[in-house]
Short mmCIF file of C-alpha atoms in Angstrom, two decimals:
data_model
loop_
_atom_site.label_atom_id
_atom_site.label_comp_id
_atom_site.label_asym_id
_atom_site.label_seq_id
_atom_site.Cartn_x
_atom_site.Cartn_y
_atom_site.Cartn_z
CA MET A 27 44.74 134.41 -254.33
CA PHE A 28 42.53 136.55 -252.14
CA VAL A 29 38.80 136.07 -252.55
CA ARG A 30 37.82 139.26 -250.80
CA LEU A 31 40.44 141.87 -251.48
CA ASN A 32 39.27 144.48 -248.99
CA ALA A 33 39.15 142.03 -246.09
CA ALA A 34 42.52 140.64 -247.04
CA LEU A 35 44.05 144.10 -247.12
CA LEU A 36 42.73 144.83 -243.64
CA VAL A 37 44.22 141.62 -242.31
CA PHE A 38 47.48 142.37 -244.09
CA ALA A 39 47.66 145.85 -242.57
CA ALA A 40 46.99 144.54 -239.07
CA LEU A 41 49.64 141.86 -239.33
CA ALA A 42 52.15 144.26 -240.84
CA ALA A 43 51.58 146.64 -237.94
CA ILE A 44 52.25 143.85 -235.46
CA SER A 45 55.44 143.01 -237.34
CA THR A 46 56.62 146.60 -237.20
CA VAL A 47 56.08 146.76 -233.46
CA ARG A 48 58.08 143.59 -232.84
CA ALA A 49 60.99 144.40 -235.14
CA GLU A 50 64.02 145.84 -233.39
CA PRO A 51 66.70 148.11 -234.86
CA VAL A 52 69.79 146.27 -236.06
CA LEU A 53 72.96 147.81 -234.66
CA ASP A 54 76.38 148.27 -236.26
CA LEU A 55 75.08 148.27 -239.83
CA TYR A 56 78.01 150.44 -240.90
CA ARG A 57 80.73 148.34 -239.27
CA ALA A 58 82.70 145.50 -240.82
CA ALA A 59 85.35 143.14 -239.48
CA THR A 60 87.72 141.86 -242.15
CA PRO A 61 90.62 139.40 -241.82
CA VAL A 62 93.91 140.79 -243.14
CA THR A 63 97.38 139.33 -243.56
CA GLY A 64 99.19 142.33 -242.12
CA VAL A 65 98.96 145.99 -241.16
CA GLY A 66 100.62 147.45 -244.25
CA GLU A 67 98.89 150.04 -246.44
CA ALA A 68 98.11 147.77 -249.39
CA GLU A 69 96.47 145.16 -247.20
CA ARG A 70 94.63 147.85 -245.24
CA LEU A 71 93.14 149.30 -248.44
CA ARG A 72 92.08 145.82 -249.52
CA GLY A 73 90.42 145.38 -246.14
CA PHE A 74 88.60 148.70 -246.49
CA ARG A 75 87.27 147.65 -249.87
CA SER A 76 86.18 144.22 -248.68
CA GLY A 77 84.51 145.65 -245.59
CA LEU A 78 82.72 148.32 -247.60
CA GLU A 79 81.30 145.74 -249.97
CA GLU A 80 79.94 143.77 -247.03
CA VAL A 81 78.36 146.89 -245.52
CA ILE A 82 76.71 147.87 -248.82
CA ILE A 83 75.19 144.40 -249.11
CA ARG A 84 73.97 144.62 -245.51
CA LEU A 85 72.45 148.06 -246.05
CA THR A 86 70.61 147.08 -249.24
CA GLY A 87 69.76 143.48 -248.36
CA ASP A 88 71.01 142.48 -251.81
CA ALA A 89 73.71 139.79 -251.77
CA SER A 90 73.82 139.79 -255.59
CA LEU A 91 75.89 142.98 -255.28
CA LYS A 92 78.88 140.90 -254.15
CA GLY A 93 81.45 141.22 -256.92
CA ALA A 94 79.02 143.29 -258.99
CA TYR A 95 80.33 145.92 -261.38
CA ARG A 96 77.49 148.21 -260.30
CA ILE A 97 79.14 149.14 -257.01
CA GLU A 98 82.75 149.17 -258.23
CA PRO A 99 82.84 153.00 -258.41
CA ILE A 100 81.94 153.16 -254.71
CA LEU A 101 84.43 150.48 -253.71
CA ASP A 102 87.20 152.23 -255.64
CA PHE A 103 86.91 155.12 -253.16
CA ALA A 104 86.51 152.97 -250.04
CA LEU A 105 89.07 155.01 -248.10
CA SER A 106 86.96 158.16 -248.42
CA PHE A 107 84.08 156.50 -246.53
CA VAL A 108 86.18 155.29 -243.58
CA GLN A 109 85.31 157.01 -240.31
CA THR A 110 87.44 154.95 -237.93
CA HIS A 111 89.43 151.74 -238.08
CA ASN A 112 91.47 149.57 -235.74
CA TYR A 113 93.36 146.29 -235.68
CA THR A 114 93.21 143.37 -233.30
CA GLU A 115 95.65 140.49 -233.38
CA GLY A 116 94.22 137.15 -234.39
CA VAL A 117 91.12 136.21 -236.34
CA GLU A 118 87.87 134.55 -235.27
CA ASP A 119 87.32 131.15 -236.87
CA ARG A 120 84.24 132.45 -238.66
CA LEU A 121 86.34 135.05 -240.50
CA LYS A 122 89.09 132.71 -241.66
CA PRO A 123 89.17 131.94 -245.41
CA ASP A 124 87.81 128.58 -246.53
CA ASP A 125 90.55 128.12 -249.12
CA SER A 126 93.59 126.62 -247.38
CA GLY A 127 95.74 127.87 -250.26
CA MET A 128 95.15 131.49 -249.28
CA SER A 129 97.57 133.40 -247.08
CA GLN A 130 96.38 132.99 -243.53
CA PRO A 131 95.27 136.25 -241.88
CA THR A 132 97.10 137.54 -238.83
CA HIS A 133 94.85 140.43 -237.78
CA THR A 134 91.25 141.57 -237.87
CA LEU A 135 90.63 145.01 -239.35
CA THR A 136 87.47 146.58 -237.94
CA VAL A 137 86.13 149.53 -239.91
CA GLU A 138 83.32 151.98 -239.17
CA PHE A 139 82.06 153.72 -242.30
CA ASP A 140 80.54 157.20 -242.43
CA LYS A 141 76.77 156.77 -242.48
CA ALA A 142 75.83 160.03 -244.21
CA LYS A 143 78.49 159.79 -246.92
CA LEU A 144 77.79 156.16 -247.66
CA ASN A 145 74.03 156.59 -247.74
CA SER A 146 74.41 159.40 -250.27
CA ALA A 147 76.70 157.32 -252.47
CA ILE A 148 74.45 154.27 -252.38
CA GLU A 149 71.38 156.29 -253.29
CA ALA A 150 73.28 158.15 -256.02
CA PHE A 151 73.85 154.80 -257.73
CA GLY A 152 70.15 153.99 -257.70
CA LEU A 153 70.22 151.60 -254.76
CA THR A 154 67.77 151.71 -251.87
CA ILE A 155 68.74 151.42 -248.22
CA TRP A 156 66.85 148.91 -246.11
CA SER A 157 65.61 150.27 -242.79
CA SER A 158 67.45 149.21 -239.64
CA ASP A 159 64.08 148.02 -238.26
CA ARG A 160 64.18 144.50 -239.64
CA PRO A 161 62.01 141.41 -239.14
CA LEU A 162 63.13 138.91 -236.54
CA THR A 163 63.12 135.45 -238.11
CA ALA A 164 62.75 132.23 -236.14
CA VAL A 165 64.81 129.53 -237.86
CA PHE A 166 63.93 125.85 -237.57
CA LEU A 167 66.33 123.56 -239.40
CA SER A 168 66.24 119.77 -239.22
CA VAL A 169 69.52 118.07 -240.08
CA LYS A 170 69.95 114.45 -241.18
CA ASP A 171 73.45 113.19 -241.83
CA ARG A 172 75.01 109.73 -242.02
CA SER A 173 74.61 108.90 -238.37
CA GLU A 174 71.97 111.09 -236.72
CA ALA A 175 69.01 113.40 -237.12
CA TYR A 176 68.39 116.51 -235.03
CA VAL A 177 67.01 120.04 -235.00
CA LEU A 178 69.35 123.01 -234.83
CA THR A 179 69.01 124.81 -231.50
CA LYS A 180 70.79 127.61 -229.68
CA ASN A 181 73.21 125.27 -227.96
CA ASN A 182 73.16 121.65 -229.14
CA GLU A 183 76.73 120.45 -229.60
CA ASN A 184 76.08 118.27 -232.65
CA ALA A 185 74.95 121.36 -234.60
CA LEU A 186 77.99 123.48 -233.79
CA TYR A 187 79.13 124.01 -237.38
CA GLN A 188 75.72 124.57 -238.97
CA ARG A 189 74.84 127.02 -236.18
CA GLY A 190 78.13 128.84 -236.67
CA VAL A 191 77.46 129.30 -240.38
CA LEU A 192 73.91 130.48 -239.73
CA ASN A 193 74.84 132.98 -237.04
CA ASP A 194 77.73 134.33 -239.09
CA ILE A 195 75.79 134.98 -242.28
CA ALA A 196 72.87 136.47 -240.32
CA LEU A 197 75.31 138.88 -238.67
CA ARG A 198 77.01 139.76 -241.96
CA ARG A 199 73.71 140.44 -243.71
CA GLY A 200 72.11 142.30 -240.83
CA ALA A 201 69.26 139.78 -240.69
CA PRO A 202 68.15 139.16 -237.08
CA ILE A 203 67.40 135.52 -236.27
CA VAL A 204 66.38 133.51 -233.24
CA LEU A 205 66.92 129.78 -232.79
CA PRO A 206 64.77 127.44 -230.73
CA THR A 207 65.89 126.28 -227.31
CA LYS A 208 65.58 122.76 -225.99
CA GLU A 209 62.49 123.97 -224.14
CA THR A 210 60.94 125.11 -227.41
CA LEU A 211 61.57 121.66 -228.86
CA SER A 212 59.52 120.10 -226.08
CA ALA A 213 56.47 121.31 -228.01
CA ILE A 214 57.72 120.29 -231.45
CA SER A 215 59.79 117.38 -232.74
CA TYR A 216 62.29 116.57 -235.47
CA GLU A 217 59.36 115.33 -237.56
CA THR A 218 57.53 118.62 -237.03
CA VAL A 219 60.40 120.45 -238.72
CA SER A 220 61.42 117.86 -241.31
CA THR A 221 57.85 117.47 -242.59
CA GLY A 222 57.19 121.21 -242.50
CA ASP A 223 54.25 121.36 -240.09
CA THR A 224 53.33 124.95 -240.91
CA ASP A 225 50.81 125.48 -238.13
CA ALA A 226 53.06 124.14 -235.37
CA LEU A 227 56.15 126.02 -236.57
CA THR A 228 54.26 129.26 -237.04
CA ALA A 229 52.85 129.00 -233.52
CA ALA A 230 56.31 128.25 -232.12
CA ALA A 231 57.84 131.20 -233.97
CA LYS A 232 55.19 133.59 -232.67
CA SER A 233 55.78 132.34 -229.12
CA MET A 234 59.44 133.28 -229.62
CA GLY A 235 58.45 136.84 -230.54
CA ALA A 236 59.42 136.45 -234.20
CA ASP A 237 58.00 138.29 -237.21
CA ALA A 238 58.63 135.38 -239.56
CA VAL A 239 59.56 131.72 -239.58
CA LEU A 240 62.12 130.09 -241.86
CA PHE A 241 62.20 126.31 -241.78
CA GLY A 242 63.92 123.62 -243.78
CA ALA A 243 65.05 119.99 -243.86
CA LEU A 244 68.77 119.65 -244.56
CA GLU A 245 69.79 116.16 -245.67
CA PHE A 246 73.16 114.67 -246.55
CA ASP A 247 73.20 112.81 -249.87
CA GLY A 248 75.94 110.41 -248.82
CA ASP A 249 78.49 111.86 -251.21
CA ALA A 250 79.71 115.11 -249.61
CA TYR A 251 76.73 117.21 -250.69
CA TRP A 252 73.49 118.34 -249.12
CA SER A 253 69.94 119.16 -250.20
CA VAL A 254 67.36 121.30 -248.44
CA ASN A 255 63.78 122.44 -248.92
CA TRP A 256 63.15 125.88 -247.45
CA THR A 257 59.92 127.64 -246.53
CA LEU A 258 59.71 131.27 -245.41
CA ILE A 259 56.53 132.54 -243.81
CA TRP A 260 56.64 136.26 -243.12
CA PHE A 261 53.46 136.85 -241.17
CA GLY A 262 51.00 138.81 -243.27
CA HIS A 263 52.80 138.07 -246.55
CA ASP A 264 52.82 135.34 -249.17
CA ILE A 265 54.57 132.07 -248.34
CA GLN A 266 57.86 131.49 -250.17
CA THR A 267 59.28 128.02 -250.87
CA TRP A 268 62.41 126.90 -252.69
CA GLU A 269 64.80 123.98 -252.97
CA ILE A 270 68.59 123.78 -253.06
CA ARG A 271 70.29 120.55 -254.10
CA GLY A 272 73.82 119.24 -254.43
CA VAL A 273 75.68 121.91 -252.45
CA HIS A 274 77.83 122.08 -249.35
CA TYR A 275 75.72 122.92 -246.30
CA PRO A 276 77.23 126.42 -245.77
CA VAL A 277 75.91 127.36 -249.22
CA ALA A 278 72.44 126.01 -248.46
CA ILE A 279 72.28 127.96 -245.21
CA ARG A 280 73.81 131.16 -246.58
CA GLU A 281 71.45 131.29 -249.56
CA ALA A 282 68.42 130.92 -247.30
CA VAL A 283 69.40 133.90 -245.16
CA GLU A 284 70.30 136.00 -248.19
CA LYS A 285 67.09 135.15 -250.03
CA SER A 286 65.06 136.06 -246.95
CA ALA A 287 66.93 139.36 -246.55
CA LYS A 288 66.36 140.20 -250.22
CA LEU A 289 62.63 139.57 -249.83
CA TYR A 290 62.36 141.65 -246.67
CA SER A 291 64.35 144.55 -248.08
CA ALA A 292 62.53 144.55 -251.42
CA PHE A 293 59.17 144.82 -249.67
CA ALA A 294 60.33 147.40 -247.13
CA THR A 295 61.76 149.71 -249.80
CA ARG A 296 58.82 149.63 -252.21
#
């Protein structure tokens, strides 16, 4: 891919250094908020286990660990990693279960896990912890449904649900993102995003102080499902592209964030 390896390596090193300077530490990596159906012991232990799984995924950047047998021995001793916990009444909409058949939660259990103990356990099982200094990703997502077409921004009302899904999964996975403002969109258009104008989107992302740009065109197929083509450009690294078809839009958005996190963490821990 590179014609002159030495020159390419110098460029790569320079860009990587810029990325490192811009990246900011992600806070609360060891904290999880889990919806629970009560404050009894059994439900509390379930909440500890669920929260610990989320934190392990966040620390490693590997969403494939969800439900994986590999981390079961750690989850079985979730209580031993708990540093503090507290309850608050009520549950944020983003934490409520999608399945209406599930018991509806009444409280949010917030848990802080012991950093030193958990790090030791994760490493003992052959997993690598992703640094808290993580790339900031500018996300540009064009959306076309039955009635309208628009670009997801920080505050447009017609993108409320897609933005909620994106912000939630980015928070859960410890993957910092930044969305364009209406002012940013004055320099780019819906077509810029939907057609994947790499130069324009890269320039816009850099103007937003990002280390990478993730862009995609999310389209409704007219029958309850969505398709999207994603491109991730992490400055100084190879371009990644992939397609997701025939899924609900939360899946399309979640997988993009998780795939990006896996790529970042895999490179950072080599």
